[in-house]
């Protein structure tokens, strides 16, 4: 399910119970026009990549955890 034009775009996805998403929190996904540049900045800033860049319908993304342990993702329309 997607939502848009509310000052925020997003959606919901029901994950399998055995997936990482089942830990119980929302996954915030940030947009980047250059996913490789953002990937490098995340790593240089102390982020830990928990899922390498992968393709999905509409673009590509990667997941990372920041120093406090929260998981986020970054997506882009292309590599």
Tab-separated table of N, CA, C and O in Angstrom:
chain	number	residue	atom	x	y	z
A	1	UNK	N	0.849	-1.155	0.000
A	1	UNK	CA	0.000	0.000	0.000
A	1	UNK	C	0.904	1.230	0.000
A	1	UNK	O	1.868	1.295	0.748
A	2	UNK	N	0.611	2.201	-0.847
A	2	UNK	CA	1.400	3.430	-0.949
A	2	UNK	C	0.565	4.637	-0.565
A	2	UNK	O	-0.656	4.614	-0.680
A	3	UNK	N	1.229	5.694	-0.149
A	3	UNK	CA	0.556	6.966	0.060
A	3	UNK	C	1.463	8.068	-0.452
A	3	UNK	O	2.674	7.933	-0.473
A	4	UNK	N	0.873	9.150	-0.931
A	4	UNK	CA	1.656	10.266	-1.465
A	4	UNK	C	0.830	11.545	-1.404
A	4	UNK	O	-0.334	11.535	-1.026
A	5	UNK	N	1.469	12.646	-1.790
A	5	UNK	CA	0.833	13.968	-1.822
A	5	UNK	C	0.319	14.424	-0.469
A	5	UNK	O	-0.635	15.152	-0.378
A	6	UNK	N	0.962	13.981	0.588
A	6	UNK	CA	0.613	14.419	1.941
A	6	UNK	C	1.802	15.154	2.570
A	6	UNK	O	1.887	15.261	3.777
A	7	UNK	N	2.733	15.629	1.729
A	7	UNK	CA	3.964	16.212	2.225
A	7	UNK	C	4.995	15.143	2.548
A	7	UNK	O	6.089	15.416	2.995
A	8	UNK	N	4.619	13.891	2.303
A	8	UNK	CA	5.453	12.743	2.606
A	8	UNK	C	4.988	11.607	1.718
A	8	UNK	O	3.798	11.391	1.567
A	9	UNK	N	5.912	10.891	1.122
A	9	UNK	CA	5.557	9.713	0.327
A	9	UNK	C	6.010	8.481	1.076
A	9	UNK	O	7.025	8.498	1.762
A	10	UNK	N	5.272	7.401	0.945
A	10	UNK	CA	5.672	6.185	1.632
A	10	UNK	C	4.762	5.035	1.310
A	10	UNK	O	3.978	5.093	0.366
A	11	UNK	N	4.864	4.008	2.093
A	11	UNK	CA	4.032	2.838	1.889
A	11	UNK	C	4.218	1.840	3.007
A	11	UNK	O	5.022	2.033	3.906
A	12	UNK	N	3.457	0.767	2.925
A	12	UNK	CA	3.531	-0.297	3.906
A	12	UNK	C	3.772	-1.610	3.191
A	12	UNK	O	3.295	-1.823	2.078
A	13	UNK	N	4.505	-2.477	3.849
A	13	UNK	CA	4.809	-3.796	3.296
A	13	UNK	C	4.773	-4.781	4.444
A	13	UNK	O	5.414	-4.566	5.480
A	14	UNK	N	4.011	-5.843	4.313
A	14	UNK	CA	3.960	-6.868	5.350
A	14	UNK	C	5.076	-7.872	5.108
A	14	UNK	O	5.079	-8.589	4.117
A	15	UNK	N	6.025	-7.912	6.024
A	15	UNK	CA	7.172	-8.809	5.910
A	15	UNK	C	6.857	-10.157	6.539
A	15	UNK	O	5.968	-10.269	7.396
A	16	UNK	N	7.592	-11.182	6.124
A	16	UNK	CA	7.492	-12.489	6.762
A	16	UNK	C	7.934	-12.359	8.215
A	16	UNK	O	8.823	-11.576	8.534
A	17	UNK	N	7.372	-13.134	9.076
A	17	UNK	CA	7.705	-13.063	10.500
A	17	UNK	C	9.171	-13.366	10.788
A	17	UNK	O	9.709	-12.926	11.779
A	18	UNK	N	9.838	-14.102	9.922
A	18	UNK	CA	11.238	-14.446	10.167
A	18	UNK	C	12.197	-13.407	9.596
A	18	UNK	O	13.392	-13.544	9.722
A	19	UNK	N	11.688	-12.356	8.998
A	19	UNK	CA	12.569	-11.362	8.371
A	19	UNK	C	13.105	-10.381	9.404
A	19	UNK	O	12.624	-10.284	10.529
A	20	UNK	N	14.090	-9.618	9.012
A	20	UNK	CA	14.661	-8.585	9.868
A	20	UNK	C	13.614	-7.554	10.273
A	20	UNK	O	13.668	-6.999	11.359
A	21	UNK	N	12.672	-7.258	9.391
A	21	UNK	CA	11.656	-6.242	9.682
A	21	UNK	C	10.767	-6.652	10.842
A	21	UNK	O	10.097	-5.823	11.424
A	22	UNK	N	10.760	-7.917	11.195
A	22	UNK	CA	9.882	-8.377	12.264
A	22	UNK	C	10.370	-7.956	13.654
A	22	UNK	O	9.742	-8.267	14.644
A	23	UNK	N	11.476	-7.232	13.733
A	23	UNK	CA	11.965	-6.741	15.018
A	23	UNK	C	10.983	-5.747	15.628
A	23	UNK	O	11.046	-5.462	16.794
A	24	UNK	N	10.101	-5.179	14.816
A	24	UNK	CA	9.034	-4.373	15.383
A	24	UNK	C	9.061	-2.886	15.120
A	24	UNK	O	8.265	-2.168	15.678
A	25	UNK	N	9.942	-2.370	14.314
A	25	UNK	CA	9.970	-0.940	14.063
A	25	UNK	C	9.719	-0.611	12.614
A	25	UNK	O	9.808	-1.464	11.744
A	26	UNK	N	9.389	0.636	12.377
A	26	UNK	CA	9.221	1.103	11.005
A	26	UNK	C	10.597	1.281	10.370
A	26	UNK	O	11.546	1.672	11.038
A	27	UNK	N	10.692	0.963	9.099
A	27	UNK	CA	11.933	1.183	8.365
A	27	UNK	C	11.794	2.500	7.615
A	27	UNK	O	10.965	2.621	6.717
A	28	UNK	N	12.576	3.494	7.994
A	28	UNK	CA	12.586	4.759	7.278
A	28	UNK	C	13.491	4.620	6.071
A	28	UNK	O	14.623	4.149	6.199
A	29	UNK	N	12.989	5.015	4.908
A	29	UNK	CA	13.730	4.898	3.665
A	29	UNK	C	13.922	6.302	3.107
A	29	UNK	O	12.949	6.988	2.811
A	30	UNK	N	15.173	6.712	2.984
A	30	UNK	CA	15.512	8.039	2.482
A	30	UNK	C	15.835	7.963	0.999
A	30	UNK	O	16.419	6.987	0.534
A	31	UNK	N	15.516	9.014	0.257
A	31	UNK	CA	15.818	9.083	-1.172
A	31	UNK	C	17.176	9.727	-1.382
A	31	UNK	O	17.549	10.674	-0.685
A	32	UNK	N	17.916	9.234	-2.364
A	32	UNK	CA	19.181	9.833	-2.770
A	32	UNK	C	19.263	9.842	-4.292
A	32	UNK	O	18.992	8.819	-4.923
A	33	UNK	N	19.665	10.958	-4.890
A	33	UNK	CA	19.846	10.975	-6.347
A	33	UNK	C	21.092	10.196	-6.780
A	33	UNK	O	21.222	9.826	-7.936
A	34	UNK	N	22.011	9.926	-5.844
A	34	UNK	CA	23.233	9.174	-6.145
A	34	UNK	C	23.472	8.168	-5.033
A	34	UNK	O	24.076	8.484	-4.003
A	35	UNK	N	23.008	6.954	-5.228
A	35	UNK	CA	23.063	5.958	-4.156
A	35	UNK	C	24.497	5.588	-3.775
A	35	UNK	O	24.792	5.389	-2.600
A	36	UNK	N	25.419	5.547	-4.737
A	36	UNK	CA	26.805	5.208	-4.404
A	36	UNK	C	27.451	6.284	-3.539
A	36	UNK	O	28.180	5.977	-2.595
A	37	UNK	N	27.174	7.554	-3.845
A	37	UNK	CA	27.725	8.654	-3.048
A	37	UNK	C	27.192	8.591	-1.624
A	37	UNK	O	27.943	8.729	-0.654
A	38	UNK	N	25.891	8.357	-1.490
A	38	UNK	CA	25.291	8.266	-0.160
A	38	UNK	C	25.815	7.053	0.592
A	38	UNK	O	26.102	7.120	1.790
A	39	UNK	N	25.978	5.933	-0.093
A	39	UNK	CA	26.539	4.715	0.504
A	39	UNK	C	27.908	5.030	1.114
A	39	UNK	O	28.174	4.693	2.269
A	40	UNK	N	28.768	5.685	0.338
A	40	UNK	CA	30.108	6.028	0.820
A	40	UNK	C	30.042	6.952	2.035
A	40	UNK	O	30.795	6.784	3.000
A	41	UNK	N	29.135	7.925	2.019
A	41	UNK	CA	28.991	8.858	3.148
A	41	UNK	C	28.508	8.133	4.399
A	41	UNK	O	28.960	8.440	5.507
A	42	UNK	N	27.589	7.195	4.231
A	42	UNK	CA	27.093	6.422	5.372
A	42	UNK	C	28.239	5.649	6.017
A	42	UNK	O	28.437	5.680	7.237
A	43	UNK	N	29.037	4.968	5.203
A	43	UNK	CA	30.161	4.179	5.720
A	43	UNK	C	31.184	5.085	6.403
A	43	UNK	O	31.647	4.799	7.512
A	44	UNK	N	31.537	6.209	5.773
A	44	UNK	CA	32.522	7.136	6.346
A	44	UNK	C	32.028	7.767	7.644
A	44	UNK	O	32.826	8.204	8.463
A	45	UNK	N	30.704	7.814	7.828
A	45	UNK	CA	30.124	8.415	9.038
A	45	UNK	C	29.892	7.403	10.149
A	45	UNK	O	29.293	7.731	11.175
A	46	UNK	N	30.325	6.150	9.950
A	46	UNK	CA	30.196	5.150	10.996
A	46	UNK	C	28.999	4.226	10.862
A	46	UNK	O	28.754	3.400	11.734
A	47	UNK	N	28.245	4.361	9.764
A	47	UNK	CA	27.131	3.457	9.528
A	47	UNK	C	27.636	2.078	9.129
A	47	UNK	O	28.704	1.940	8.545
A	48	UNK	N	26.874	1.062	9.459
A	48	UNK	CA	27.221	-0.316	9.117
A	48	UNK	C	26.208	-0.808	8.089
A	48	UNK	O	25.003	-0.795	8.346
A	49	UNK	N	26.697	-1.230	6.941
A	49	UNK	CA	25.818	-1.732	5.884
A	49	UNK	C	25.288	-3.090	6.316
A	49	UNK	O	26.064	-3.999	6.597
A	50	UNK	N	23.967	-3.226	6.389
A	50	UNK	CA	23.364	-4.505	6.773
A	50	UNK	C	22.735	-5.210	5.577
A	50	UNK	O	22.436	-6.398	5.654
A	51	UNK	N	22.557	-4.498	4.482
A	51	UNK	CA	22.110	-5.109	3.223
A	51	UNK	C	22.680	-4.281	2.081
A	51	UNK	O	22.389	-3.094	1.962
A	52	UNK	N	23.527	-4.895	1.286
A	52	UNK	CA	24.185	-4.206	0.172
A	52	UNK	C	23.157	-3.699	-0.838
A	52	UNK	O	21.995	-4.122	-0.815
A	53	UNK	N	23.586	-2.829	-1.748
A	53	UNK	CA	22.697	-2.275	-2.770
A	53	UNK	C	22.056	-3.409	-3.560
A	53	UNK	O	22.746	-4.320	-4.015
A	54	UNK	N	20.739	-3.350	-3.684
A	54	UNK	CA	20.006	-4.364	-4.437
A	54	UNK	C	18.929	-3.677	-5.274
A	54	UNK	O	18.477	-2.584	-4.949
A	55	UNK	N	18.556	-4.324	-6.364
A	55	UNK	CA	17.521	-3.799	-7.252
A	55	UNK	C	16.148	-4.250	-6.789
A	55	UNK	O	15.997	-5.334	-6.219
A	56	UNK	N	15.169	-3.403	-7.008
A	56	UNK	CA	13.776	-3.736	-6.783
A	56	UNK	C	12.961	-2.905	-7.769
A	56	UNK	O	13.489	-1.959	-8.349
A	57	UNK	N	11.695	-3.236	-8.004
A	57	UNK	CA	10.904	-2.477	-8.977
A	57	UNK	C	10.890	-0.984	-8.627
A	57	UNK	O	10.561	-0.609	-7.509
A	58	UNK	N	11.336	-0.162	-9.545
A	58	UNK	CA	11.371	1.275	-9.325
A	58	UNK	C	12.726	1.815	-8.932
A	58	UNK	O	12.896	3.015	-8.774
A	59	UNK	N	13.719	0.951	-8.752
A	59	UNK	CA	15.034	1.462	-8.406
A	59	UNK	C	15.906	0.467	-7.678
A	59	UNK	O	15.845	-0.733	-7.907
A	60	UNK	N	16.718	1.000	-6.767
A	60	UNK	CA	17.615	0.181	-5.975
A	60	UNK	C	17.727	0.802	-4.590
A	60	UNK	O	17.375	1.969	-4.399
A	61	UNK	N	18.199	0.022	-3.624
A	61	UNK	CA	18.370	0.563	-2.271
A	61	UNK	C	19.373	-0.266	-1.495
A	61	UNK	O	19.766	-1.354	-1.912
A	62	UNK	N	19.780	0.272	-0.351
A	62	UNK	CA	20.601	-0.458	0.604
A	62	UNK	C	20.101	-0.139	2.008
A	62	UNK	O	19.416	0.857	2.221
A	63	UNK	N	20.431	-1.008	2.956
A	63	UNK	CA	20.045	-0.811	4.351
A	63	UNK	C	21.310	-0.638	5.180
A	63	UNK	O	22.333	-1.257	4.899
A	64	UNK	N	21.210	0.174	6.213
A	64	UNK	CA	22.342	0.381	7.107
A	64	UNK	C	21.845	0.617	8.526
A	64	UNK	O	20.688	0.972	8.735
A	65	UNK	N	22.734	0.391	9.482
A	65	UNK	CA	22.416	0.768	10.855
A	65	UNK	C	23.368	1.887	11.247
A	65	UNK	O	24.536	1.894	10.875
A	66	UNK	N	22.817	2.826	11.991
A	66	UNK	CA	23.634	3.952	12.441
A	66	UNK	C	24.232	3.584	13.796
A	66	UNK	O	23.904	2.539	14.357
A	67	UNK	N	25.155	4.414	14.314
A	67	UNK	CA	25.888	4.028	15.530
A	67	UNK	C	25.020	3.657	16.740
A	67	UNK	O	25.453	2.891	17.586
A	68	UNK	N	23.792	4.138	16.827
A	68	UNK	CA	22.915	3.766	17.941
A	68	UNK	C	22.187	2.456	17.693
A	68	UNK	O	21.448	1.977	18.557
A	69	UNK	N	22.349	1.880	16.483
A	69	UNK	CA	21.741	0.590	16.176
A	69	UNK	C	20.435	0.640	15.412
A	69	UNK	O	19.855	-0.394	15.111
A	70	UNK	N	19.936	1.835	15.098
A	70	UNK	CA	18.698	1.952	14.329
A	70	UNK	C	18.958	1.633	12.862
A	70	UNK	O	19.964	2.062	12.304
A	71	UNK	N	18.043	0.887	12.241
A	71	UNK	CA	18.198	0.539	10.829
A	71	UNK	C	17.415	1.510	9.953
A	71	UNK	O	16.273	1.853	10.245
A	72	UNK	N	18.057	1.943	8.881
A	72	UNK	CA	17.463	2.817	7.884
A	72	UNK	C	17.781	2.253	6.507
A	72	UNK	O	18.588	1.342	6.371
A	73	UNK	N	17.171	2.820	5.493
A	73	UNK	CA	17.468	2.423	4.110
A	73	UNK	C	17.557	3.675	3.252
A	73	UNK	O	17.024	4.729	3.598
A	74	UNK	N	18.244	3.537	2.143
A	74	UNK	CA	18.360	4.614	1.151
A	74	UNK	C	17.994	4.016	-0.189
A	74	UNK	O	18.426	2.915	-0.525
A	75	UNK	N	17.176	4.729	-0.962
A	75	UNK	CA	16.798	4.240	-2.298
A	75	UNK	C	17.083	5.309	-3.336
A	75	UNK	O	17.204	6.492	-3.040
A	76	UNK	N	17.218	4.864	-4.558
A	76	UNK	CA	17.423	5.725	-5.718
A	76	UNK	C	16.763	5.077	-6.919
A	76	UNK	O	16.524	3.869	-6.932
A	77	UNK	N	16.465	5.897	-7.909
A	77	UNK	CA	15.827	5.360	-9.121
A	77	UNK	C	16.799	4.553	-9.965
A	77	UNK	O	16.393	3.708	-10.732
A	78	UNK	N	18.097	4.831	-9.840
A	78	UNK	CA	19.095	4.098	-10.620
A	78	UNK	C	20.431	4.138	-9.906
A	78	UNK	O	20.666	4.960	-9.042
A	79	UNK	N	21.318	3.257	-10.333
A	79	UNK	CA	22.680	3.229	-9.758
A	79	UNK	C	23.551	4.232	-10.436
A	79	UNK	O	23.532	4.504	-11.548
